[in-house]
mmCIF file of C-alpha atoms and ligand atoms in Angstrom:
data_model
loop_
_atom_site.group_PDB
_atom_site.id
_atom_site.type_symbol
_atom_site.label_atom_id
_atom_site.label_comp_id
_atom_site.label_asym_id
_atom_site.label_seq_id
_atom_site.Cartn_x
_atom_site.Cartn_y
_atom_site.Cartn_z
ATOM 1 C CA MET A 1 88.292 123.864 44.668
ATOM 2 C CA ILE A 2 90.458 120.831 43.965
ATOM 3 C CA LYS A 3 92.718 119.625 41.179
ATOM 4 C CA LEU A 4 92.934 115.969 40.126
ATOM 5 C CA HIS A 5 95.471 115.133 37.437
ATOM 6 C CA ASP A 6 94.986 117.932 34.879
ATOM 7 C CA LEU A 7 91.426 118.977 35.773
ATOM 8 C CA HIS A 8 89.841 121.345 38.280
ATOM 9 C CA PHE A 9 86.722 120.503 40.231
ATOM 10 C CA LYS A 10 84.490 122.683 42.392
ATOM 11 C CA PRO A 11 82.461 121.698 45.472
ATOM 12 C CA PHE A 12 79.063 120.425 44.397
ATOM 13 C CA ILE A 13 77.271 118.236 46.951
ATOM 14 C CA SER A 14 78.165 118.392 50.640
ATOM 15 C CA GLU A 15 78.656 115.488 53.026
ATOM 16 C CA LYS A 16 75.571 116.624 54.875
ATOM 17 C CA GLU A 17 73.377 116.556 51.798
ATOM 18 C CA ILE A 18 74.706 113.131 50.816
ATOM 19 C CA ASP A 19 73.998 111.837 54.301
ATOM 20 C CA ALA A 20 70.426 113.176 54.314
ATOM 21 C CA THR A 21 69.826 111.739 50.840
ATOM 22 C CA ILE A 22 71.000 108.273 51.862
ATOM 23 C CA GLN A 23 68.815 108.380 54.956
ATOM 24 C CA ARG A 24 65.801 109.193 52.768
ATOM 25 C CA MET A 25 66.624 106.333 50.391
ATOM 26 C CA VAL A 26 67.084 103.904 53.282
ATOM 27 C CA ASP A 27 63.690 104.920 54.680
ATOM 28 C CA GLU A 28 62.052 104.364 51.301
ATOM 29 C CA VAL A 29 63.611 100.940 50.790
ATOM 30 C CA ALA A 30 62.940 99.799 54.350
ATOM 31 C CA ALA A 31 59.318 100.940 54.144
ATOM 32 C CA GLN A 32 58.788 98.987 50.942
ATOM 33 C CA LEU A 33 60.609 95.763 51.915
ATOM 34 C CA LYS A 34 59.121 95.516 55.406
ATOM 35 C CA ASP A 35 60.408 92.273 57.010
ATOM 36 C CA GLU A 36 61.981 90.819 53.891
ATOM 37 C CA ILE A 37 65.741 90.299 54.286
ATOM 38 C CA PRO A 38 67.191 91.928 51.165
ATOM 39 C CA VAL A 39 70.517 91.280 49.510
ATOM 40 C CA PHE A 40 72.161 94.584 48.749
ATOM 41 C CA VAL A 41 74.484 94.281 45.782
ATOM 42 C CA GLY A 42 77.035 97.057 45.499
ATOM 43 C CA VAL A 43 78.610 97.769 42.124
ATOM 44 C CA LEU A 44 82.336 98.243 42.595
ATOM 45 C CA ASN A 45 84.418 100.297 42.599
ATOM 46 C CA GLY A 46 82.382 103.474 42.775
ATOM 47 C CA SER A 47 79.693 102.315 45.192
ATOM 48 C CA PHE A 48 81.848 101.281 48.153
ATOM 49 C CA MET A 49 81.168 104.415 50.228
ATOM 50 C CA PHE A 50 77.493 104.526 49.346
ATOM 51 C CA VAL A 51 76.999 100.847 50.221
ATOM 52 C CA SER A 52 78.844 101.256 53.498
ATOM 53 C CA ASP A 53 76.824 104.271 54.610
ATOM 54 C CA PHE A 54 73.584 102.811 53.293
ATOM 55 C CA VAL A 55 73.767 99.489 55.132
ATOM 56 C CA LYS A 56 74.926 101.179 58.347
ATOM 57 C CA LYS A 57 71.686 103.159 58.272
ATOM 58 C CA TYR A 58 69.500 100.228 57.217
ATOM 59 C CA PRO A 59 67.286 99.530 60.239
ATOM 60 C CA LYS A 60 66.712 95.805 59.696
ATOM 61 C CA PRO A 61 68.731 92.652 58.955
ATOM 62 C CA CYS A 62 70.187 92.525 55.469
ATOM 63 C CA GLU A 63 72.940 90.865 53.431
ATOM 64 C CA VAL A 64 75.616 92.682 51.476
ATOM 65 C CA THR A 65 77.635 91.542 48.506
ATOM 66 C CA PHE A 66 79.410 93.093 45.517
ATOM 67 C CA ILE A 67 79.933 92.734 41.830
ATOM 68 C CA LYS A 68 82.664 94.594 40.010
ATOM 69 C CA LEU A 69 82.202 96.221 36.637
ATOM 70 C CA ALA A 70 84.279 98.734 34.741
ATOM 71 C CA SER A 71 83.114 101.054 31.998
ATOM 72 C CA TYR A 72 84.512 104.521 32.313
ATOM 73 C CA GLU A 73 87.601 105.869 30.630
ATOM 74 C CA GLY A 74 88.713 109.291 31.886
ATOM 75 C CA VAL A 75 85.593 111.415 31.937
ATOM 76 C CA LYS A 76 83.584 109.444 29.323
ATOM 77 C CA SER A 77 81.242 106.475 29.611
ATOM 78 C CA THR A 78 82.081 103.635 27.221
ATOM 79 C CA GLU A 79 79.869 101.032 25.568
ATOM 80 C CA ASP A 80 81.758 97.926 26.560
ATOM 81 C CA ILE A 81 81.428 97.011 30.171
ATOM 82 C CA GLU A 82 84.024 94.706 31.624
ATOM 83 C CA ARG A 83 82.764 92.121 34.087
ATOM 84 C CA LEU A 84 85.610 91.903 36.591
ATOM 85 C CA ILE A 85 83.839 90.065 39.410
ATOM 86 C CA GLY A 86 80.426 88.489 38.861
ATOM 87 C CA LEU A 87 77.947 87.071 41.326
ATOM 88 C CA THR A 88 79.548 84.747 43.851
ATOM 89 C CA GLN A 89 76.434 83.410 45.552
ATOM 90 C CA ASP A 90 73.077 81.919 44.625
ATOM 91 C CA LEU A 91 70.355 84.559 44.793
ATOM 92 C CA THR A 92 67.411 82.416 43.743
ATOM 93 C CA GLY A 93 64.185 83.669 45.263
ATOM 94 C CA ARG A 94 65.834 86.638 46.961
ATOM 95 C CA THR A 95 64.911 90.287 46.863
ATOM 96 C CA VAL A 96 67.938 92.025 45.416
ATOM 97 C CA VAL A 97 68.592 95.741 45.669
ATOM 98 C CA ILE A 98 71.382 97.027 43.428
ATOM 99 C CA LEU A 99 73.250 99.894 45.051
ATOM 100 C CA GLU A 100 74.850 102.093 42.395
ATOM 101 C CA ASP A 101 76.848 105.232 43.047
ATOM 102 C CA ILE A 102 75.782 106.785 39.764
ATOM 103 C CA ILE A 103 73.762 105.967 36.676
ATOM 104 C CA ASP A 104 74.867 107.870 33.634
ATOM 105 C CA SER A 105 74.190 106.365 30.181
ATOM 106 C CA GLY A 106 72.714 103.233 31.720
ATOM 107 C CA ASN A 107 75.186 100.918 29.936
ATOM 108 C CA THR A 108 76.392 99.517 33.239
ATOM 109 C CA LEU A 109 72.812 98.979 34.329
ATOM 110 C CA ALA A 110 72.108 97.043 31.116
ATOM 111 C CA GLU A 111 75.012 94.751 31.970
ATOM 112 C CA ILE A 112 73.628 94.300 35.493
ATOM 113 C CA HIS A 113 70.291 93.230 34.033
ATOM 114 C CA ARG A 114 72.142 90.713 31.827
ATOM 115 C CA ILE A 115 73.920 89.348 34.895
ATOM 116 C CA PHE A 116 70.608 88.810 36.673
ATOM 117 C CA GLU A 117 68.709 87.505 33.633
ATOM 118 C CA ASN A 118 68.988 83.829 34.637
ATOM 119 C CA GLU A 119 69.284 84.210 38.385
ATOM 120 C CA ASN A 120 65.588 83.721 39.181
ATOM 121 C CA VAL A 121 65.596 86.381 41.883
ATOM 122 C CA LYS A 122 62.265 87.282 43.418
ATOM 123 C CA GLU A 123 62.688 90.933 42.610
ATOM 124 C CA LEU A 124 65.449 93.130 41.240
ATOM 125 C CA LEU A 125 65.313 96.710 42.517
ATOM 126 C CA ILE A 126 67.650 99.486 41.448
ATOM 127 C CA ALA A 127 68.818 102.200 43.826
ATOM 128 C CA THR A 128 71.243 104.842 42.670
ATOM 129 C CA LEU A 129 72.663 107.688 44.708
ATOM 130 C CA PHE A 130 73.227 109.935 41.679
ATOM 131 C CA HIS A 131 71.450 109.958 38.345
ATOM 132 C CA LYS A 132 72.040 112.041 35.224
ATOM 133 C CA PRO A 133 68.614 112.178 33.550
ATOM 134 C CA GLU A 134 69.978 113.954 30.456
ATOM 135 C CA ALA A 135 72.508 111.178 29.865
ATOM 136 C CA TYR A 136 70.291 108.178 30.634
ATOM 137 C CA LYS A 137 69.399 106.325 27.428
ATOM 138 C CA LYS A 138 67.753 103.116 28.698
ATOM 139 C CA ASP A 139 64.246 102.136 29.746
ATOM 140 C CA PHE A 140 65.064 100.156 32.877
ATOM 141 C CA LYS A 141 63.100 101.408 35.833
ATOM 142 C CA LEU A 142 65.084 103.143 38.535
ATOM 143 C CA HIS A 143 63.254 102.363 41.766
ATOM 144 C CA TYR A 144 65.123 104.661 44.115
ATOM 145 C CA ILE A 145 66.984 107.772 43.053
ATOM 146 C CA GLY A 146 69.036 109.886 45.436
ATOM 147 C CA ILE A 147 69.851 113.075 43.557
ATOM 148 C CA ASP A 148 69.277 114.019 39.924
ATOM 149 C CA ILE A 149 72.312 115.912 38.680
ATOM 150 C CA PRO A 150 73.164 117.721 35.438
ATOM 151 C CA ASN A 151 75.127 115.880 32.792
ATOM 152 C CA LYS A 152 78.516 116.954 34.109
ATOM 153 C CA PHE A 153 81.350 114.803 35.368
ATOM 154 C CA ILE A 154 81.621 114.479 39.146
ATOM 155 C CA VAL A 155 84.135 112.996 41.573
ATOM 156 C CA GLY A 156 84.252 112.151 45.250
ATOM 157 C CA TYR A 157 82.317 109.877 47.546
ATOM 158 C CA GLY A 158 83.547 106.772 45.728
ATOM 159 C CA LEU A 159 83.619 108.317 42.240
ATOM 160 C CA ASP A 160 86.951 108.847 40.554
ATOM 161 C CA TYR A 161 88.678 110.604 37.743
ATOM 162 C CA ASP A 162 91.344 108.183 36.504
ATOM 163 C CA GLY A 163 91.810 106.673 39.934
ATOM 164 C CA LEU A 164 91.792 109.858 41.990
ATOM 165 C CA GLY A 165 89.041 111.376 44.094
ATOM 166 C CA ARG A 166 87.300 108.284 45.442
ATOM 167 C CA ASP A 167 88.390 109.081 48.990
ATOM 168 C CA LEU A 168 86.752 112.523 49.143
ATOM 169 C CA PRO A 169 83.816 112.626 51.577
ATOM 170 C CA GLU A 170 81.897 115.116 49.427
ATOM 171 C CA VAL A 171 81.187 115.433 45.710
ATOM 172 C CA TYR A 172 82.890 117.829 43.306
ATOM 173 C CA GLN A 173 81.889 118.823 39.796
ATOM 174 C CA LEU A 174 84.191 119.294 36.835
ATOM 175 C CA LYS A 175 84.829 122.910 35.981
ATOM 176 C CA THR A 176 84.225 123.459 32.304
ATOM 177 C CA THR A 177 86.344 126.581 32.050
ATOM 178 C CA GLN A 178 90.029 126.523 32.828
ATOM 179 C CA HIS A 179 91.289 127.847 36.108
ATOM 180 C CA MET A 180 91.314 131.631 36.413
ATOM 181 C CA THR A 181 92.807 133.940 39.016
ATOM 182 C CA ASN A 182 90.397 136.743 39.811
ATOM 183 C CA PHE A 183 90.581 139.427 42.423
ATOM 184 C CA VAL A 184 89.036 142.717 43.310
ATOM 185 C CA LEU A 185 91.530 145.494 43.737
ATOM 186 C CA PHE A 186 90.878 148.129 46.366
ATOM 187 C CA GLY A 187 92.726 151.156 47.527
ATOM 188 C CA PRO A 188 91.904 154.640 48.737
ATOM 189 C CA PRO A 189 92.368 157.518 46.287
ATOM 190 C CA GLY A 190 96.074 158.004 45.748
ATOM 191 C CA ALA A 191 97.022 154.439 46.728
ATOM 192 C CA GLY A 192 98.401 153.704 43.263
ATOM 193 C CA LYS A 193 95.711 151.265 42.229
ATOM 194 C CA GLY A 194 95.725 152.199 38.546
ATOM 195 C CA THR A 195 99.516 152.031 38.286
ATOM 196 C CA GLN A 196 99.663 148.651 40.004
ATOM 197 C CA ALA A 197 96.741 147.218 38.050
ATOM 198 C CA ASN A 198 98.666 147.999 34.862
ATOM 199 C CA PHE A 199 101.735 146.081 36.031
ATOM 200 C CA LEU A 200 99.698 143.153 37.326
ATOM 201 C CA LYS A 201 97.671 142.678 34.171
ATOM 202 C CA GLU A 202 100.919 142.464 32.188
ATOM 203 C CA THR A 203 102.619 140.129 34.637
ATOM 204 C CA TYR A 204 99.739 137.666 34.863
ATOM 205 C CA ASN A 205 98.018 138.287 31.549
ATOM 206 C CA LEU A 206 94.847 139.343 33.329
ATOM 207 C CA VAL A 207 92.054 141.534 32.036
ATOM 208 C CA HIS A 208 91.576 144.722 34.027
ATOM 209 C CA ILE A 209 87.893 145.547 34.335
ATOM 210 C CA SER A 210 87.417 149.043 35.643
ATOM 211 C CA THR A 211 83.699 149.570 36.140
ATOM 212 C CA GLY A 212 83.983 153.270 35.370
ATOM 213 C CA ASP A 213 85.612 152.526 31.999
ATOM 214 C CA VAL A 214 83.048 149.824 31.234
ATOM 215 C CA PHE A 215 80.234 152.269 31.884
ATOM 216 C CA ARG A 216 81.772 155.011 29.800
ATOM 217 C CA SER A 217 82.479 152.742 26.826
ATOM 218 C CA ASN A 218 78.991 151.183 26.927
ATOM 219 C CA ILE A 219 77.416 154.609 26.928
ATOM 220 C CA LYS A 220 79.757 155.928 24.262
ATOM 221 C CA ASN A 221 79.099 152.922 21.993
ATOM 222 C CA LYS A 222 75.367 153.173 22.700
ATOM 223 C CA SER A 223 75.132 149.497 23.640
ATOM 224 C CA ALA A 224 71.719 148.346 24.858
ATOM 225 C CA LEU A 225 73.042 148.089 28.415
ATOM 226 C CA GLY A 226 74.755 151.446 28.087
ATOM 227 C CA MET A 227 71.495 153.084 27.032
ATOM 228 C CA LEU A 228 69.671 151.378 29.866
ATOM 229 C CA ALA A 229 72.267 152.604 32.368
ATOM 230 C CA LYS A 230 72.087 156.098 30.922
ATOM 231 C CA SER A 231 68.304 156.218 31.288
ATOM 232 C CA PHE A 232 68.726 155.794 35.055
ATOM 233 C CA MET A 233 71.589 158.277 35.239
ATOM 234 C CA ASP A 234 69.578 160.873 33.286
ATOM 235 C CA LYS A 235 66.806 160.595 35.862
ATOM 236 C CA GLY A 236 69.397 161.110 38.582
ATOM 237 C CA GLU A 237 68.903 157.532 39.801
ATOM 238 C CA LEU A 238 71.481 154.892 40.687
ATOM 239 C CA VAL A 239 72.046 152.303 38.002
ATOM 240 C CA PRO A 240 70.572 149.031 39.329
ATOM 241 C CA ASP A 241 73.154 146.410 40.273
ATOM 242 C CA GLN A 242 71.761 143.971 37.731
ATOM 243 C CA VAL A 243 72.566 146.357 34.869
ATOM 244 C CA THR A 244 76.133 146.730 36.086
ATOM 245 C CA ILE A 245 76.472 142.985 36.586
ATOM 246 C CA ASP A 246 75.162 142.395 33.057
ATOM 247 C CA MET A 247 77.820 144.751 31.706
ATOM 248 C CA LEU A 248 80.538 143.001 33.686
ATOM 249 C CA ASN A 249 79.209 139.677 32.472
ATOM 250 C CA ALA A 250 79.552 140.907 28.883
ATOM 251 C CA GLU A 251 83.162 141.961 29.590
ATOM 252 C CA VAL A 252 83.957 138.572 31.132
ATOM 253 C CA GLU A 253 82.394 136.761 28.160
ATOM 254 C CA LYS A 254 84.284 138.923 25.675
ATOM 255 C CA ASN A 255 87.494 137.734 27.321
ATOM 256 C CA ALA A 256 86.562 134.086 27.786
ATOM 257 C CA GLY A 257 90.134 132.892 27.264
ATOM 258 C CA ALA A 258 91.652 135.194 29.878
ATOM 259 C CA ASN A 259 93.830 133.943 32.717
ATOM 260 C CA GLY A 260 91.625 135.933 35.035
ATOM 261 C CA PHE A 261 90.235 139.351 35.879
ATOM 262 C CA ILE A 262 91.119 142.309 38.034
ATOM 263 C CA PHE A 263 87.902 143.978 39.168
ATOM 264 C CA ASP A 264 88.305 147.630 39.930
ATOM 265 C CA GLY A 265 85.519 149.870 41.169
ATOM 266 C CA PHE A 266 83.177 146.976 41.801
ATOM 267 C CA PRO A 267 81.789 145.665 44.115
ATOM 268 C CA ARG A 268 80.912 148.560 46.379
ATOM 269 C CA THR A 269 78.206 146.950 48.480
ATOM 270 C CA ASN A 270 77.535 143.599 50.057
ATOM 271 C CA ALA A 271 74.788 142.874 47.543
ATOM 272 C CA GLN A 272 77.176 143.600 44.687
ATOM 273 C CA ALA A 273 79.852 141.367 46.200
ATOM 274 C CA LYS A 274 77.309 138.543 46.339
ATOM 275 C CA ALA A 275 76.212 139.216 42.774
ATOM 276 C CA LEU A 276 79.830 139.111 41.634
ATOM 277 C CA ASP A 277 80.373 135.792 43.422
ATOM 278 C CA GLN A 278 77.343 134.439 41.647
ATOM 279 C CA LEU A 279 78.513 135.706 38.275
ATOM 280 C CA MET A 280 81.892 134.031 38.741
ATOM 281 C CA ASP A 281 80.204 130.853 39.921
ATOM 282 C CA GLU A 282 78.148 130.753 36.718
ATOM 283 C CA LYS A 283 81.446 130.989 34.863
ATOM 284 C CA ASP A 284 82.693 127.998 36.864
ATOM 285 C CA SER A 285 85.124 130.366 38.531
ATOM 286 C CA GLN A 286 85.483 132.440 41.664
ATOM 287 C CA ILE A 287 86.826 135.615 43.231
ATOM 288 C CA ASP A 288 90.068 134.523 44.865
ATOM 289 C CA ALA A 289 90.815 137.610 46.886
ATOM 290 C CA MET A 290 90.141 141.188 47.783
ATOM 291 C CA ILE A 291 93.520 142.848 47.535
ATOM 292 C CA ALA A 292 93.603 146.203 49.269
ATOM 293 C CA LEU A 293 96.496 148.633 49.063
ATOM 294 C CA GLU A 294 96.942 150.077 52.531
ATOM 295 C CA VAL A 295 98.369 153.568 52.754
ATOM 296 C CA ASP A 296 98.409 155.908 55.708
ATOM 297 C CA ASP A 297 96.033 158.899 55.338
ATOM 298 C CA GLU A 298 98.787 161.510 55.687
ATOM 299 C CA VAL A 299 100.815 159.869 52.913
ATOM 300 C CA LEU A 300 97.733 159.843 50.679
ATOM 301 C CA VAL A 301 97.011 163.509 51.314
ATOM 302 C CA GLN A 302 100.572 164.474 50.437
ATOM 303 C CA ARG A 303 100.559 162.288 47.306
ATOM 304 C CA LEU A 304 97.265 163.725 46.078
ATOM 305 C CA LEU A 305 98.232 167.317 46.796
ATOM 306 C CA GLY A 306 101.416 166.660 44.839
ATOM 307 C CA ARG A 307 99.433 165.168 41.960
ATOM 308 C CA GLY A 308 97.012 168.134 42.091
ATOM 309 C CA LYS A 309 99.830 170.538 41.377
ATOM 310 C CA THR A 310 100.497 168.900 38.002
ATOM 311 C CA SER A 311 97.254 167.129 37.041
ATOM 312 C CA GLY A 312 94.986 170.105 37.319
ATOM 313 C CA ARG A 313 92.291 167.811 38.737
ATOM 314 C CA PRO A 314 90.332 170.172 41.012
ATOM 315 C CA ASP A 315 89.451 167.344 43.446
ATOM 316 C CA ASP A 316 93.180 166.758 43.981
ATOM 317 C CA ALA A 317 93.906 170.360 44.944
ATOM 318 C CA ASP A 318 91.831 170.863 48.068
ATOM 319 C CA GLU A 319 92.986 169.095 51.242
ATOM 320 C CA ARG A 320 89.504 169.104 52.771
ATOM 321 C CA ILE A 321 88.019 167.402 49.704
ATOM 322 C CA ILE A 322 90.871 164.898 49.663
ATOM 323 C CA ARG A 323 90.313 163.952 53.299
ATOM 324 C CA ASN A 324 86.604 163.585 52.612
ATOM 325 C CA ARG A 325 87.244 161.217 49.716
ATOM 326 C CA ILE A 326 89.518 159.095 51.897
ATOM 327 C CA THR A 327 86.957 158.954 54.714
ATOM 328 C CA GLU A 328 84.251 158.025 52.211
ATOM 329 C CA TYR A 329 86.426 155.239 50.867
ATOM 330 C CA TYR A 330 86.899 153.656 54.285
ATOM 331 C CA LYS A 331 83.221 154.023 55.122
ATOM 332 C CA LYS A 332 82.199 152.304 51.881
ATOM 333 C CA THR A 333 84.777 149.536 51.851
ATOM 334 C CA ALA A 334 84.455 148.526 55.507
ATOM 335 C CA VAL A 335 81.523 146.206 54.716
ATOM 336 C CA LEU A 336 83.420 144.685 51.809
ATOM 337 C CA LYS A 337 86.490 144.088 53.920
ATOM 338 C CA GLU A 338 84.233 142.222 56.332
ATOM 339 C CA TYR A 339 82.575 140.315 53.506
ATOM 340 C CA TYR A 340 85.863 139.042 52.107
ATOM 341 C CA MET A 341 87.437 138.533 55.516
ATOM 342 C CA ALA A 342 84.573 136.211 56.426
ATOM 343 C CA GLN A 343 85.593 134.115 53.406
ATOM 344 C CA ASP A 344 89.242 134.377 54.361
ATOM 345 C CA LYS A 345 89.937 136.287 51.152
ATOM 346 C CA TYR A 346 91.024 139.683 52.387
ATOM 347 C CA CYS A 347 94.658 140.525 51.632
ATOM 348 C CA GLY A 348 95.964 143.863 52.817
ATOM 349 C CA VAL A 349 99.169 144.974 51.072
ATOM 350 C CA ASP A 350 101.409 147.771 52.297
ATOM 351 C CA GLY A 351 101.104 150.470 49.658
ATOM 352 C CA VAL A 352 103.876 152.738 50.925
ATOM 353 C CA GLY A 353 107.217 152.612 49.144
ATOM 354 C CA ASN A 354 108.360 152.895 45.570
ATOM 355 C CA ILE A 355 106.242 151.499 42.765
ATOM 356 C CA SER A 356 108.287 148.378 42.061
ATOM 357 C CA GLU A 357 108.526 147.482 45.762
ATOM 358 C CA ILE A 358 104.759 147.580 46.005
ATOM 359 C CA THR A 359 104.388 145.531 42.807
ATOM 360 C CA GLU A 360 106.706 142.904 44.363
ATOM 361 C CA ARG A 361 104.500 142.738 47.462
ATOM 362 C CA LEU A 362 101.407 142.298 45.319
ATOM 363 C CA ILE A 363 103.069 139.584 43.270
ATOM 364 C CA LYS A 364 103.878 137.655 46.455
ATOM 365 C CA VAL A 365 100.204 137.723 47.411
ATOM 366 C CA ILE A 366 98.881 136.801 43.966
ATOM 367 C CA ASP A 367 101.344 133.935 43.515
ATOM 368 C CA LYS A 368 99.782 132.303 46.551
ATOM 369 C CA LEU A 369 96.201 132.525 45.250
HETATM 370 P P1 IMP B 1 76.909 104.335 32.786
HETATM 371 O O1 IMP B 1 77.292 102.935 32.429
HETATM 372 O O2 IMP B 1 77.158 105.315 31.683
HETATM 373 O O3 IMP B 1 75.534 104.460 33.387
HETATM 374 O O4 IMP B 1 77.927 104.811 33.868
HETATM 375 C C1 IMP B 1 78.003 104.193 35.075
HETATM 376 C C2 IMP B 1 79.402 104.174 35.585
HETATM 377 O O5 IMP B 1 80.226 105.152 34.989
HETATM 378 C C3 IMP B 1 79.368 104.490 37.042
HETATM 379 O O6 IMP B 1 79.256 103.328 37.792
HETATM 380 C C4 IMP B 1 80.668 105.190 37.248
HETATM 381 O O7 IMP B 1 81.678 104.263 37.527
HETATM 382 C C5 IMP B 1 80.962 105.850 35.955
HETATM 383 N N1 IMP B 1 80.512 107.271 35.955
HETATM 384 C C6 IMP B 1 79.437 107.794 35.342
HETATM 385 N N2 IMP B 1 79.349 109.123 35.536
HETATM 386 C C7 IMP B 1 80.403 109.453 36.285
HETATM 387 C C8 IMP B 1 80.869 110.699 36.841
HETATM 388 O O8 IMP B 1 80.304 111.792 36.683
HETATM 389 N N3 IMP B 1 81.996 110.634 37.580
HETATM 390 C C9 IMP B 1 82.684 109.482 37.790
HETATM 391 N N4 IMP B 1 82.281 108.310 37.301
HETATM 392 C C10 IMP B 1 81.153 108.291 36.557
HETATM 393 MG MG1 MG B 2 79.840 102.396 39.299
#
């Protein structure tokens, strides 16, 4: 993810995909023009990278020139196009291929057609690397289109947001929701997860989503998803991941203005971790980290036995059961640790010490996200 001025952008089209797209366009143009020597006309500023890469790939002799037009203000296309540099050579009788980085409303393209109206070129062909079909309001034919994209603002590969971003070798898309900090919180039983989650949600104004609580409240309130989940539980079956994800989605949507989310009790499997990534991606957001409280087994056993004396929870009273729960935890979370480590998102935090010391350690980690 990147930030330009006040806005956040997420990776959208890779260098590799851009490269393959340009190669395909070059092949199409070259196949159609055969031995004709075309004049490629780049539309500055945005097209400089596209033109450069395009003509380097072009397999036959060609000429290259530029015109310079300006239309965009911030992230919006405007009606009046400024002609900053017009044509500087006679193109009578030539085959001209316009190389555009992006065609949005088509206003710029209309101006290009005006520029060429009296030029008596043999043929005027339009090639654009990116095209927003939902935004395009003109009838001019687009002869070569690289990639159709949704009507969202992009930057990179020549395209800018108020001057920034042109230098990026790949393309990023504007995030429509504000930046959130989201992490999944892990810890073996007795690690102090609940206590710490409470402090963290206050400190960062995050929403704590505990899957267990979400389930219980959905079932208690007889929501459609709650009833669906219950129907599986009543049959003694596992609730399908999609049902859980749909519930989490509802929680996320309910708190659309949140600074972020602490996920607790989910994911538990690789498939769930992927589903959660996808959910966050749909929200134009992401999981920033898996934060795991690390506490030595013996410390956990002592803590839980201590808690058992006062809480009356039967599963906290028996040392054998406690050790089993801890072993289970490590068995289950090992795959998740690997999953998040592979993305460089695993953060282990020492969970031994007094509560405020541990909170401080967590805050250090979260501040860096
Ligand atoms: P149009 O005149 O609306 O078709 O827009 C064409 C020009 O607007 C392009 O040449 C770009 O300079 C700019 N533009 C359109 N969409 C975007 C975008 O998503 N990011 C950055 N610039 C854009
Ligand atoms: Mg342009």
